[in-house]
Amino acid sequence: MKALQYNHIQIQKISNSFTRHNCFVDVLRLDALHPIISGNKFFKLRFYIDDALANQKNLTTFGGAYSNHIVATAFTCNQNNIKCKGIIRGEKPSVLSETLKKAIEYGMQLEFVTRDDFKNLLINYQTHSNELIVPEGGYGILGCKGAATINECYTQNYDYIITAVGTGTTVAGLASNTKASIIGINVLKGNDETTLHQIENLLGKNNIKLIPDFHFGGYAKKNDVLINFMNTFYKSENIPTDFVYTAKMFYGLQQLITKKYFKDNSRILAIHTGGLQGNLSLPKGTLHF
Ligand SMILES: *Cc1c(COP(=O)(O)O)cnc(C)c1O
C-alpha cells in the first residue's frame, strides 16, 4: 500500500496529571499519524490493503455511523485506488454524520441496513469473487498482524502498555510481540467475555488484562465527569482525547494509578489511538480544544 510515514510519531511524557503516584507515564501519540486516518486504524488496515492490491480486489467493510474504522478505510482505499463499500448499521438517517459525509467524500459507497440485518450480514455475508471483506473494526488475523507493527514505534522498555479496547484487535497485536504486560480499557459494557474470546481467537492463550470499569455506561456513552476530565487533561497535558475511546482509557489509567494498581516506579506506555474525528458529533463548545 501507499504507506503512511510514521517516523514523526512521538512519545510524550505525562508531566502534570499522574506523577504524584510513583509511576512514569508516557504517551505514544498515534493520533498525530495523520489528520484523517489517525491512530490504530492505519495499522489494522495496512495488510488488508496490501491483500486487496495484490489480488486486485474491491474492499467491503462494516461499521456504525460514527465509526473511525469506516472513515479510515474510505480514506485509505481512496489513496490506493481501491473501490470500497461500507455497510452501515441502521436505517439511513435524514442527516448524515460527519463521519459518513467524509466517507462519501472519499468515494466509499454506503449501504444502510437495519440493525438485525447488519448482525446477520456480519455472520453470513456472501462475498463476490473480486471482493475482500474486512470485518467490522478491522478485526481479524490481518488486523492483528498490522496492529503488531505498532511495536515498531518505541514501545520497548515499558512494564505496561495500556490502550482502549473495542474489538480487541489492537491489544492482541500489541501483545503478540512485546514483553510488557498489556492492559485494555474496554469501552463497551458487559461484553468482556466475548471480547476475551475474540482476542483468544487471534492470539491463543495470553495474559492481556481487560478492565471493565471505565465504559461510562457503554459504547459512546458519556457524562459530565468524562467531559470535564477531557478538558482538564487537555489543559494540563496539551493532549486532546476523544470521548468514545481515548478519554475513557486515560481516565481509567488515572484511576488505576491512584488506586495503586501498578507497582511503584512502573513504566507505563499509554497508546493514544486517535479517533479525534468522533468529537465532531458533540455540540459545539463542549470541549475546550
Ligand atoms: C477503533 C478504536 C479503538 C479500538 O481498537 P480495537 O482494535 O477495535 O480494540 C481504540 N481507540 C480508537 C481511537 C479507535 O478508533
PDB file of C-alpha atoms and ligand atoms in Angstrom:
ATOM      1  CA  MET A   1       0.000   0.000   0.000  1.00  0.00           C
ATOM      2  CA  LYS A   2       0.913   3.620  -0.203  1.00  0.00           C
ATOM      3  CA  ALA A   3       2.429   3.607   3.238  1.00  0.00           C
ATOM      4  CA  LEU A   4       1.967   6.365   5.723  1.00  0.00           C
ATOM      5  CA  GLN A   5       5.170   7.607   7.252  1.00  0.00           C
ATOM      6  CA  TYR A   6       5.302   7.136  10.960  1.00  0.00           C
ATOM      7  CA  ASN A   7       8.752   8.284  11.902  1.00  0.00           C
ATOM      8  CA  HIS A   8       7.284  11.586  13.085  1.00  0.00           C
ATOM      9  CA  ILE A   9       5.279   9.812  15.787  1.00  0.00           C
ATOM     10  CA  GLN A  10       6.490  10.815  19.200  1.00  0.00           C
ATOM     11  CA  ILE A  11       6.476   9.744  22.775  1.00  0.00           C
ATOM     12  CA  GLN A  12       5.212  12.395  25.149  1.00  0.00           C
ATOM     13  CA  LYS A  13       5.802  12.367  28.877  1.00  0.00           C
ATOM     14  CA  ILE A  14       2.806  12.996  31.088  1.00  0.00           C
ATOM     15  CA  SER A  15       4.039  15.743  33.319  1.00  0.00           C
ATOM     16  CA  ASN A  16       1.237  17.023  35.491  1.00  0.00           C
ATOM     17  CA  SER A  17      -1.645  14.619  35.765  1.00  0.00           C
ATOM     18  CA  PHE A  18      -0.321  11.324  37.075  1.00  0.00           C
ATOM     19  CA  THR A  19       3.084  11.995  38.586  1.00  0.00           C
ATOM     20  CA  ARG A  20       2.293  12.168  42.285  1.00  0.00           C
ATOM     21  CA  HIS A  21       1.843   8.430  42.444  1.00  0.00           C
ATOM     22  CA  ASN A  22       5.278   6.982  41.709  1.00  0.00           C
ATOM     23  CA  CYS A  23       4.654   5.819  38.151  1.00  0.00           C
ATOM     24  CA  PHE A  24       6.202   7.032  34.936  1.00  0.00           C
ATOM     25  CA  VAL A  25       3.660   7.510  32.187  1.00  0.00           C
ATOM     26  CA  ASP A  26       4.487   8.152  28.548  1.00  0.00           C
ATOM     27  CA  VAL A  27       2.012   8.546  25.708  1.00  0.00           C
ATOM     28  CA  LEU A  28       2.548   7.202  22.200  1.00  0.00           C
ATOM     29  CA  ARG A  29       0.865   9.868  20.095  1.00  0.00           C
ATOM     30  CA  LEU A  30      -0.559   7.765  17.268  1.00  0.00           C
ATOM     31  CA  ASP A  31      -3.220  10.472  16.972  1.00  0.00           C
ATOM     32  CA  ALA A  32      -0.530  12.555  15.278  1.00  0.00           C
ATOM     33  CA  LEU A  33      -0.094   9.987  12.498  1.00  0.00           C
ATOM     34  CA  HIS A  34      -2.386  11.714  10.049  1.00  0.00           C
ATOM     35  CA  PRO A  35      -5.346  14.080  10.381  1.00  0.00           C
ATOM     36  CA  ILE A  36      -7.834  11.589   8.911  1.00  0.00           C
ATOM     37  CA  ILE A  37      -6.520   8.079   9.237  1.00  0.00           C
ATOM     38  CA  SER A  38      -5.206   8.522  12.724  1.00  0.00           C
ATOM     39  CA  GLY A  39      -4.246   6.140  15.441  1.00  0.00           C
ATOM     40  CA  ASN A  40      -4.529   2.412  15.361  1.00  0.00           C
ATOM     41  CA  LYS A  41      -6.769   2.227  12.281  1.00  0.00           C
ATOM     42  CA  PHE A  42      -3.929   2.625   9.804  1.00  0.00           C
ATOM     43  CA  PHE A  43      -2.020  -0.205  11.468  1.00  0.00           C
ATOM     44  CA  LYS A  44      -5.024  -2.534  11.498  1.00  0.00           C
ATOM     45  CA  LEU A  45      -5.806  -1.827   7.838  1.00  0.00           C
ATOM     46  CA  ARG A  46      -2.388  -1.982   6.243  1.00  0.00           C
ATOM     47  CA  PHE A  47      -2.252  -5.707   5.440  1.00  0.00           C
ATOM     48  CA  TYR A  48      -5.860  -5.831   4.260  1.00  0.00           C
ATOM     49  CA  ILE A  49      -4.987  -3.068   1.819  1.00  0.00           C
ATOM     50  CA  ASP A  50      -1.905  -4.974   0.671  1.00  0.00           C
ATOM     51  CA  ASP A  51      -4.095  -8.032   0.114  1.00  0.00           C
ATOM     52  CA  ALA A  52      -6.671  -6.051  -1.907  1.00  0.00           C
ATOM     53  CA  LEU A  53      -3.927  -4.531  -4.048  1.00  0.00           C
ATOM     54  CA  ALA A  54      -2.062  -7.789  -4.618  1.00  0.00           C
ATOM     55  CA  ASN A  55      -5.240  -9.615  -5.637  1.00  0.00           C
ATOM     56  CA  GLN A  56      -6.922  -6.682  -7.385  1.00  0.00           C
ATOM     57  CA  LYS A  57      -9.971  -6.826  -5.170  1.00  0.00           C
ATOM     58  CA  ASN A  58     -12.571  -4.310  -4.117  1.00  0.00           C
ATOM     59  CA  LEU A  59     -12.998  -3.940  -0.421  1.00  0.00           C
ATOM     60  CA  THR A  60     -16.161  -4.177   1.673  1.00  0.00           C
ATOM     61  CA  THR A  61     -16.347  -3.395   5.347  1.00  0.00           C
ATOM     62  CA  PHE A  62     -18.871  -2.747   8.123  1.00  0.00           C
ATOM     63  CA  GLY A  63     -19.459  -0.140  10.796  1.00  0.00           C
ATOM     64  CA  GLY A  64     -21.678   2.325  12.586  1.00  0.00           C
ATOM     65  CA  ALA A  65     -22.473   5.900  11.594  1.00  0.00           C
ATOM     66  CA  TYR A  66     -19.656   7.311  13.778  1.00  0.00           C
ATOM     67  CA  SER A  67     -17.080   4.625  13.080  1.00  0.00           C
ATOM     68  CA  ASN A  68     -13.443   5.706  12.917  1.00  0.00           C
ATOM     69  CA  HIS A  69     -12.816   2.488  11.016  1.00  0.00           C
ATOM     70  CA  ILE A  70     -15.255   3.462   8.239  1.00  0.00           C
ATOM     71  CA  VAL A  71     -13.685   6.834   7.587  1.00  0.00           C
ATOM     72  CA  ALA A  72     -10.140   5.440   7.825  1.00  0.00           C
ATOM     73  CA  THR A  73     -10.995   2.678   5.353  1.00  0.00           C
ATOM     74  CA  ALA A  74     -12.614   5.126   2.936  1.00  0.00           C
ATOM     75  CA  PHE A  75      -9.576   7.383   3.010  1.00  0.00           C
ATOM     76  CA  THR A  76      -7.002   4.605   2.671  1.00  0.00           C
ATOM     77  CA  CYS A  77      -8.845   2.964  -0.210  1.00  0.00           C
ATOM     78  CA  ASN A  78      -9.066   6.330  -1.920  1.00  0.00           C
ATOM     79  CA  GLN A  79      -5.301   6.772  -1.562  1.00  0.00           C
ATOM     80  CA  ASN A  80      -4.661   3.343  -3.019  1.00  0.00           C
ATOM     81  CA  ASN A  81      -7.304   3.431  -5.775  1.00  0.00           C
ATOM     82  CA  ILE A  82      -9.285   0.586  -4.298  1.00  0.00           C
ATOM     83  CA  LYS A  83     -13.050   0.592  -4.783  1.00  0.00           C
ATOM     84  CA  CYS A  84     -14.746   0.258  -1.433  1.00  0.00           C
ATOM     85  CA  LYS A  85     -18.156  -0.241   0.093  1.00  0.00           C
ATOM     86  CA  GLY A  86     -19.237   0.438   3.679  1.00  0.00           C
ATOM     87  CA  ILE A  87     -22.196  -1.433   5.086  1.00  0.00           C
ATOM     88  CA  ILE A  88     -23.632   0.806   7.786  1.00  0.00           C
ATOM     89  CA  ARG A  89     -25.636  -0.312  10.801  1.00  0.00           C
ATOM     90  CA  GLY A  90     -29.126   1.232  10.936  1.00  0.00           C
ATOM     91  CA  GLU A  91     -31.526   2.951   8.558  1.00  0.00           C
ATOM     92  CA  LYS A  92     -30.237   5.868   6.554  1.00  0.00           C
ATOM     93  CA  PRO A  93     -30.683   8.985   8.719  1.00  0.00           C
ATOM     94  CA  SER A  94     -32.081  12.202   7.248  1.00  0.00           C
ATOM     95  CA  VAL A  95     -28.879  13.993   8.245  1.00  0.00           C
ATOM     96  CA  LEU A  96     -25.660  12.071   7.760  1.00  0.00           C
ATOM     97  CA  SER A  97     -22.987  12.088  10.486  1.00  0.00           C
ATOM     98  CA  GLU A  98     -19.738  13.933   9.777  1.00  0.00           C
ATOM     99  CA  THR A  99     -18.069  10.519   9.642  1.00  0.00           C
ATOM    100  CA  LEU A 100     -20.341   9.283   6.856  1.00  0.00           C
ATOM    101  CA  LYS A 101     -20.130  12.552   4.946  1.00  0.00           C
ATOM    102  CA  LYS A 102     -16.359  12.206   4.940  1.00  0.00           C
ATOM    103  CA  ALA A 103     -16.554   8.552   3.890  1.00  0.00           C
ATOM    104  CA  ILE A 104     -18.703   9.527   0.895  1.00  0.00           C
ATOM    105  CA  GLU A 105     -16.319  12.366   0.061  1.00  0.00           C
ATOM    106  CA  TYR A 106     -13.500   9.793  -0.164  1.00  0.00           C
ATOM    107  CA  GLY A 107     -15.537   7.714  -2.567  1.00  0.00           C
ATOM    108  CA  MET A 108     -16.875   4.989  -0.326  1.00  0.00           C
ATOM    109  CA  GLN A 109     -20.199   3.589  -1.454  1.00  0.00           C
ATOM    110  CA  LEU A 110     -22.538   3.316   1.532  1.00  0.00           C
ATOM    111  CA  GLU A 111     -25.248   0.760   2.045  1.00  0.00           C
ATOM    112  CA  PHE A 112     -27.564   1.130   5.045  1.00  0.00           C
ATOM    113  CA  VAL A 113     -29.076  -1.970   6.612  1.00  0.00           C
ATOM    114  CA  THR A 114     -31.308  -2.422   9.669  1.00  0.00           C
ATOM    115  CA  ARG A 115     -29.665  -3.459  12.914  1.00  0.00           C
ATOM    116  CA  ASP A 116     -30.977  -7.008  12.610  1.00  0.00           C
ATOM    117  CA  ASP A 117     -29.866  -7.395   9.022  1.00  0.00           C
ATOM    118  CA  PHE A 118     -26.499  -5.953   9.970  1.00  0.00           C
ATOM    119  CA  LYS A 119     -25.966  -8.663  12.590  1.00  0.00           C
ATOM    120  CA  ASN A 120     -26.847 -11.352  10.063  1.00  0.00           C
ATOM    121  CA  LEU A 121     -24.643  -9.855   7.391  1.00  0.00           C
ATOM    122  CA  LEU A 122     -21.647  -9.808   9.743  1.00  0.00           C
ATOM    123  CA  ILE A 123     -22.006 -13.570  10.038  1.00  0.00           C
ATOM    124  CA  ASN A 124     -23.299 -14.560   6.611  1.00  0.00           C
ATOM    125  CA  TYR A 125     -22.048 -12.042   4.112  1.00  0.00           C
ATOM    126  CA  GLN A 126     -21.942 -13.567   0.631  1.00  0.00           C
ATOM    127  CA  THR A 127     -18.707 -12.438  -0.933  1.00  0.00           C
ATOM    128  CA  HIS A 128     -18.172 -11.904  -4.594  1.00  0.00           C
ATOM    129  CA  SER A 129     -15.010 -13.349  -6.013  1.00  0.00           C
ATOM    130  CA  ASN A 130     -13.427  -9.961  -6.535  1.00  0.00           C
ATOM    131  CA  GLU A 131     -14.255  -8.671  -3.076  1.00  0.00           C
ATOM    132  CA  LEU A 132     -12.162  -8.577   0.075  1.00  0.00           C
ATOM    133  CA  ILE A 133     -14.118  -8.472   3.316  1.00  0.00           C
ATOM    134  CA  VAL A 134     -12.689  -6.505   6.190  1.00  0.00           C
ATOM    135  CA  PRO A 135     -14.660  -7.349   9.338  1.00  0.00           C
ATOM    136  CA  GLU A 136     -16.061  -4.538  11.488  1.00  0.00           C
ATOM    137  CA  GLY A 137     -13.281  -2.571  13.172  1.00  0.00           C
ATOM    138  CA  GLY A 138     -10.612  -4.390  11.134  1.00  0.00           C
ATOM    139  CA  TYR A 139     -10.913  -7.397  13.439  1.00  0.00           C
ATOM    140  CA  GLY A 140      -9.081 -10.481  12.177  1.00  0.00           C
ATOM    141  CA  ILE A 141      -5.692 -12.080  11.695  1.00  0.00           C
ATOM    142  CA  LEU A 142      -4.533  -9.436   9.205  1.00  0.00           C
ATOM    143  CA  GLY A 143      -5.724  -6.654  11.500  1.00  0.00           C
ATOM    144  CA  CYS A 144      -3.869  -8.204  14.401  1.00  0.00           C
ATOM    145  CA  LYS A 145      -0.704  -8.629  12.339  1.00  0.00           C
ATOM    146  CA  GLY A 146      -0.942  -4.953  11.393  1.00  0.00           C
ATOM    147  CA  ALA A 147      -1.538  -3.829  14.970  1.00  0.00           C
ATOM    148  CA  ALA A 148       1.599  -5.729  15.979  1.00  0.00           C
ATOM    149  CA  THR A 149       3.591  -3.248  13.899  1.00  0.00           C
ATOM    150  CA  ILE A 150       2.656  -0.523  16.402  1.00  0.00           C
ATOM    151  CA  ASN A 151       5.507  -2.067  18.375  1.00  0.00           C
ATOM    152  CA  GLU A 152       7.875  -0.595  15.769  1.00  0.00           C
ATOM    153  CA  CYS A 153       7.181   2.779  17.450  1.00  0.00           C
ATOM    154  CA  TYR A 154       9.336   2.872  20.594  1.00  0.00           C
ATOM    155  CA  THR A 155       7.104   0.650  22.710  1.00  0.00           C
ATOM    156  CA  GLN A 156      10.045  -1.285  24.157  1.00  0.00           C
ATOM    157  CA  ASN A 157      11.234  -0.764  27.712  1.00  0.00           C
ATOM    158  CA  TYR A 158       7.881  -0.441  29.403  1.00  0.00           C
ATOM    159  CA  ASP A 159       6.433  -2.615  32.144  1.00  0.00           C
ATOM    160  CA  TYR A 160       2.894  -1.945  30.967  1.00  0.00           C
ATOM    161  CA  ILE A 161       1.217  -0.894  27.755  1.00  0.00           C
ATOM    162  CA  ILE A 162      -2.336   0.358  28.100  1.00  0.00           C
ATOM    163  CA  THR A 163      -4.850   1.087  25.363  1.00  0.00           C
ATOM    164  CA  ALA A 164      -8.583   1.408  24.696  1.00  0.00           C
ATOM    165  CA  VAL A 165     -10.367  -1.736  23.534  1.00  0.00           C
ATOM    166  CA  GLY A 166     -13.189  -2.116  21.024  1.00  0.00           C
ATOM    167  CA  THR A 167     -12.852  -5.364  19.080  1.00  0.00           C
ATOM    168  CA  GLY A 168      -9.619  -6.321  20.878  1.00  0.00           C
ATOM    169  CA  THR A 169      -7.586  -6.455  17.665  1.00  0.00           C
ATOM    170  CA  THR A 170      -5.177  -3.764  18.807  1.00  0.00           C
ATOM    171  CA  VAL A 171      -4.400  -5.290  22.216  1.00  0.00           C
ATOM    172  CA  ALA A 172      -3.976  -8.685  20.558  1.00  0.00           C
ATOM    173  CA  GLY A 173      -1.476  -7.270  18.065  1.00  0.00           C
ATOM    174  CA  LEU A 174       0.425  -5.385  20.752  1.00  0.00           C
ATOM    175  CA  ALA A 175       0.613  -8.464  22.967  1.00  0.00           C
ATOM    176  CA  SER A 176       1.873 -10.659  20.134  1.00  0.00           C
ATOM    177  CA  ASN A 177       5.387  -9.240  20.152  1.00  0.00           C
ATOM    178  CA  THR A 178       6.175  -7.457  23.387  1.00  0.00           C
ATOM    179  CA  LYS A 179       7.289  -8.446  26.852  1.00  0.00           C
ATOM    180  CA  ALA A 180       5.252  -5.683  28.511  1.00  0.00           C
ATOM    181  CA  SER A 181       2.014  -6.516  30.311  1.00  0.00           C
ATOM    182  CA  ILE A 182      -0.900  -5.387  28.172  1.00  0.00           C
ATOM    183  CA  ILE A 183      -3.880  -3.693  29.767  1.00  0.00           C
ATOM    184  CA  GLY A 184      -7.024  -2.892  27.823  1.00  0.00           C
ATOM    185  CA  ILE A 185      -9.720  -0.478  28.937  1.00  0.00           C
ATOM    186  CA  ASN A 186     -12.932  -1.887  27.488  1.00  0.00           C
ATOM    187  CA  VAL A 187     -15.133   0.955  26.189  1.00  0.00           C
ATOM    188  CA  LEU A 188     -18.101  -1.369  25.722  1.00  0.00           C
ATOM    189  CA  LYS A 189     -20.332  -2.561  28.524  1.00  0.00           C
ATOM    190  CA  GLY A 190     -20.926  -6.139  29.509  1.00  0.00           C
ATOM    191  CA  ASN A 191     -19.123  -7.847  26.631  1.00  0.00           C
ATOM    192  CA  ASP A 192     -15.837  -8.679  28.358  1.00  0.00           C
ATOM    193  CA  GLU A 193     -16.208 -12.441  27.961  1.00  0.00           C
ATOM    194  CA  THR A 194     -16.917 -12.095  24.246  1.00  0.00           C
ATOM    195  CA  THR A 195     -14.006  -9.743  23.749  1.00  0.00           C
ATOM    196  CA  LEU A 196     -11.588 -12.002  25.605  1.00  0.00           C
ATOM    197  CA  HIS A 197     -12.815 -14.829  23.403  1.00  0.00           C
ATOM    198  CA  GLN A 198     -12.235 -12.730  20.274  1.00  0.00           C
ATOM    199  CA  ILE A 199      -8.737 -11.927  21.469  1.00  0.00           C
ATOM    200  CA  GLU A 200      -8.031 -15.585  22.146  1.00  0.00           C
ATOM    201  CA  ASN A 201      -9.178 -16.481  18.635  1.00  0.00           C
ATOM    202  CA  LEU A 202      -6.490 -14.187  17.264  1.00  0.00           C
ATOM    203  CA  LEU A 203      -3.736 -14.924  19.706  1.00  0.00           C
ATOM    204  CA  GLY A 204      -4.373 -18.129  21.625  1.00  0.00           C
ATOM    205  CA  LYS A 205      -3.678 -18.124  25.347  1.00  0.00           C
ATOM    206  CA  ASN A 206      -2.488 -14.732  26.526  1.00  0.00           C
ATOM    207  CA  ASN A 207      -2.072 -12.521  29.560  1.00  0.00           C
ATOM    208  CA  ILE A 208      -3.991  -9.476  28.390  1.00  0.00           C
ATOM    209  CA  LYS A 209      -5.874  -7.857  31.238  1.00  0.00           C
ATOM    210  CA  LEU A 210      -9.196  -6.330  30.286  1.00  0.00           C
ATOM    211  CA  ILE A 211     -10.520  -3.670  32.664  1.00  0.00           C
ATOM    212  CA  PRO A 212     -14.335  -3.432  32.563  1.00  0.00           C
ATOM    213  CA  ASP A 213     -14.822  -0.441  34.890  1.00  0.00           C
ATOM    214  CA  PHE A 214     -14.495   2.598  32.658  1.00  0.00           C
ATOM    215  CA  HIS A 215     -17.108   2.326  29.879  1.00  0.00           C
ATOM    216  CA  PHE A 216     -19.213   5.203  31.336  1.00  0.00           C
ATOM    217  CA  GLY A 217     -22.456   3.375  30.616  1.00  0.00           C
ATOM    218  CA  GLY A 218     -21.492   1.791  27.290  1.00  0.00           C
ATOM    219  CA  TYR A 219     -20.147   2.438  23.838  1.00  0.00           C
ATOM    220  CA  ALA A 220     -20.071   6.185  23.016  1.00  0.00           C
ATOM    221  CA  LYS A 221     -21.867   6.985  26.279  1.00  0.00           C
ATOM    222  CA  LYS A 222     -20.533   9.941  28.229  1.00  0.00           C
ATOM    223  CA  ASN A 223     -21.278  12.161  31.194  1.00  0.00           C
ATOM    224  CA  ASP A 224     -20.015  15.405  32.698  1.00  0.00           C
ATOM    225  CA  VAL A 225     -17.267  13.632  34.621  1.00  0.00           C
ATOM    226  CA  LEU A 226     -15.788  12.356  31.361  1.00  0.00           C
ATOM    227  CA  ILE A 227     -16.153  15.663  29.518  1.00  0.00           C
ATOM    228  CA  ASN A 228     -14.602  17.569  32.440  1.00  0.00           C
ATOM    229  CA  PHE A 229     -11.748  15.096  32.521  1.00  0.00           C
ATOM    230  CA  MET A 230     -11.118  15.657  28.792  1.00  0.00           C
ATOM    231  CA  ASN A 231     -10.964  19.415  29.250  1.00  0.00           C
ATOM    232  CA  THR A 232      -8.746  19.228  32.345  1.00  0.00           C
ATOM    233  CA  PHE A 233      -6.436  16.675  30.765  1.00  0.00           C
ATOM    234  CA  TYR A 234      -6.053  18.833  27.683  1.00  0.00           C
ATOM    235  CA  LYS A 235      -5.330  21.887  29.785  1.00  0.00           C
ATOM    236  CA  SER A 236      -2.605  20.191  31.821  1.00  0.00           C
ATOM    237  CA  GLU A 237      -1.008  17.951  29.159  1.00  0.00           C
ATOM    238  CA  ASN A 238      -1.978  19.503  25.861  1.00  0.00           C
ATOM    239  CA  ILE A 239      -3.304  16.135  24.692  1.00  0.00           C
ATOM    240  CA  PRO A 240      -6.715  16.085  23.008  1.00  0.00           C
ATOM    241  CA  THR A 241      -8.757  12.923  23.553  1.00  0.00           C
ATOM    242  CA  ASP A 242     -11.946  11.529  22.012  1.00  0.00           C
ATOM    243  CA  PHE A 243     -14.956  10.701  24.193  1.00  0.00           C
ATOM    244  CA  VAL A 244     -15.523   7.219  22.747  1.00  0.00           C
ATOM    245  CA  TYR A 245     -12.132   5.625  23.335  1.00  0.00           C
ATOM    246  CA  THR A 246      -9.071   7.541  24.467  1.00  0.00           C
ATOM    247  CA  ALA A 247     -10.707   9.706  27.167  1.00  0.00           C
ATOM    248  CA  LYS A 248     -12.022   6.552  28.851  1.00  0.00           C
ATOM    249  CA  MET A 249      -8.575   4.991  28.619  1.00  0.00           C
ATOM    250  CA  PHE A 250      -6.758   7.974  30.155  1.00  0.00           C
ATOM    251  CA  TYR A 251      -9.440   8.385  32.810  1.00  0.00           C
ATOM    252  CA  GLY A 252      -9.152   4.691  33.664  1.00  0.00           C
ATOM    253  CA  LEU A 253      -5.375   4.915  33.775  1.00  0.00           C
ATOM    254  CA  GLN A 254      -5.547   7.823  36.201  1.00  0.00           C
ATOM    255  CA  GLN A 255      -7.940   5.891  38.443  1.00  0.00           C
ATOM    256  CA  LEU A 256      -5.778   2.763  38.346  1.00  0.00           C
ATOM    257  CA  ILE A 257      -2.676   4.747  39.267  1.00  0.00           C
ATOM    258  CA  THR A 258      -4.498   6.481  42.118  1.00  0.00           C
ATOM    259  CA  LYS A 259      -5.674   3.107  43.413  1.00  0.00           C
ATOM    260  CA  LYS A 260      -2.090   1.781  43.323  1.00  0.00           C
ATOM    261  CA  TYR A 261      -2.882  -0.809  40.682  1.00  0.00           C
ATOM    262  CA  PHE A 262       0.710  -0.607  39.447  1.00  0.00           C
ATOM    263  CA  LYS A 263       3.883  -1.365  41.388  1.00  0.00           C
ATOM    264  CA  ASP A 264       5.909   1.689  42.440  1.00  0.00           C
ATOM    265  CA  ASN A 265       8.179   3.031  39.713  1.00  0.00           C
ATOM    266  CA  SER A 266       6.360   1.178  36.952  1.00  0.00           C
ATOM    267  CA  ARG A 267       6.998   2.446  33.463  1.00  0.00           C
ATOM    268  CA  ILE A 268       3.697   2.711  31.629  1.00  0.00           C
ATOM    269  CA  LEU A 269       3.082   3.469  27.980  1.00  0.00           C
ATOM    270  CA  ALA A 270      -0.406   4.711  27.123  1.00  0.00           C
ATOM    271  CA  ILE A 271      -1.263   4.430  23.444  1.00  0.00           C
ATOM    272  CA  HIS A 272      -3.222   7.367  22.087  1.00  0.00           C
ATOM    273  CA  THR A 273      -5.135   5.502  19.400  1.00  0.00           C
ATOM    274  CA  GLY A 274      -6.513   8.655  17.750  1.00  0.00           C
ATOM    275  CA  GLY A 275     -10.197   8.809  16.840  1.00  0.00           C
ATOM    276  CA  LEU A 276     -10.489  12.547  17.391  1.00  0.00           C
ATOM    277  CA  GLN A 277     -12.893  12.942  14.461  1.00  0.00           C
ATOM    278  CA  GLY A 278     -15.535  11.324  16.688  1.00  0.00           C
ATOM    279  CA  ASN A 279     -15.713  14.535  18.735  1.00  0.00           C
ATOM    280  CA  LEU A 280     -17.369  16.248  15.768  1.00  0.00           C
ATOM    281  CA  SER A 281     -20.645  14.716  16.928  1.00  0.00           C
ATOM    282  CA  LEU A 282     -20.520  16.703  20.211  1.00  0.00           C
ATOM    283  CA  PRO A 283     -22.301  20.054  20.467  1.00  0.00           C
ATOM    284  CA  LYS A 284     -20.011  22.997  19.743  1.00  0.00           C
ATOM    285  CA  GLY A 285     -18.381  24.385  22.889  1.00  0.00           C
ATOM    286  CA  THR A 286     -18.450  21.086  24.812  1.00  0.00           C
ATOM    287  CA  LEU A 287     -14.697  20.739  24.529  1.00  0.00           C
ATOM    288  CA  HIS A 288     -12.142  23.487  25.078  1.00  0.00           C
ATOM    289  CA  PHE A 289      -9.890  22.228  22.284  1.00  0.00           C
TER     290      PHE A 289
HETATM  291  C1  LIG B   1     -11.169   1.589  16.894  1.00  0.00           C
HETATM  292  C2  LIG B   1     -10.532   2.269  18.028  1.00  0.00           C
HETATM  293  C3  LIG B   1     -10.078   1.570  19.160  1.00  0.00           C
HETATM  294  C4  LIG B   1     -10.341   0.109  19.380  1.00  0.00           C
HETATM  295  O1  LIG B   1      -9.475  -0.741  18.692  1.00  0.00           O
HETATM  296  P1  LIG B   1      -9.746  -2.305  18.648  1.00  0.00           P
HETATM  297  O2  LIG B   1      -8.609  -2.829  17.882  1.00  0.00           O
HETATM  298  O3  LIG B   1     -11.051  -2.495  17.905  1.00  0.00           O
HETATM  299  O4  LIG B   1      -9.838  -2.817  20.025  1.00  0.00           O
HETATM  300  C5  LIG B   1      -9.399   2.281  20.150  1.00  0.00           C
HETATM  301  N1  LIG B   1      -9.217   3.620  20.027  1.00  0.00           N
HETATM  302  C6  LIG B   1      -9.665   4.312  18.974  1.00  0.00           C
HETATM  303  C7  LIG B   1      -9.449   5.771  18.943  1.00  0.00           C
HETATM  304  C8  LIG B   1     -10.335   3.661  17.947  1.00  0.00           C
HETATM  305  O5  LIG B   1     -10.790   4.393  16.904  1.00  0.00           O
END
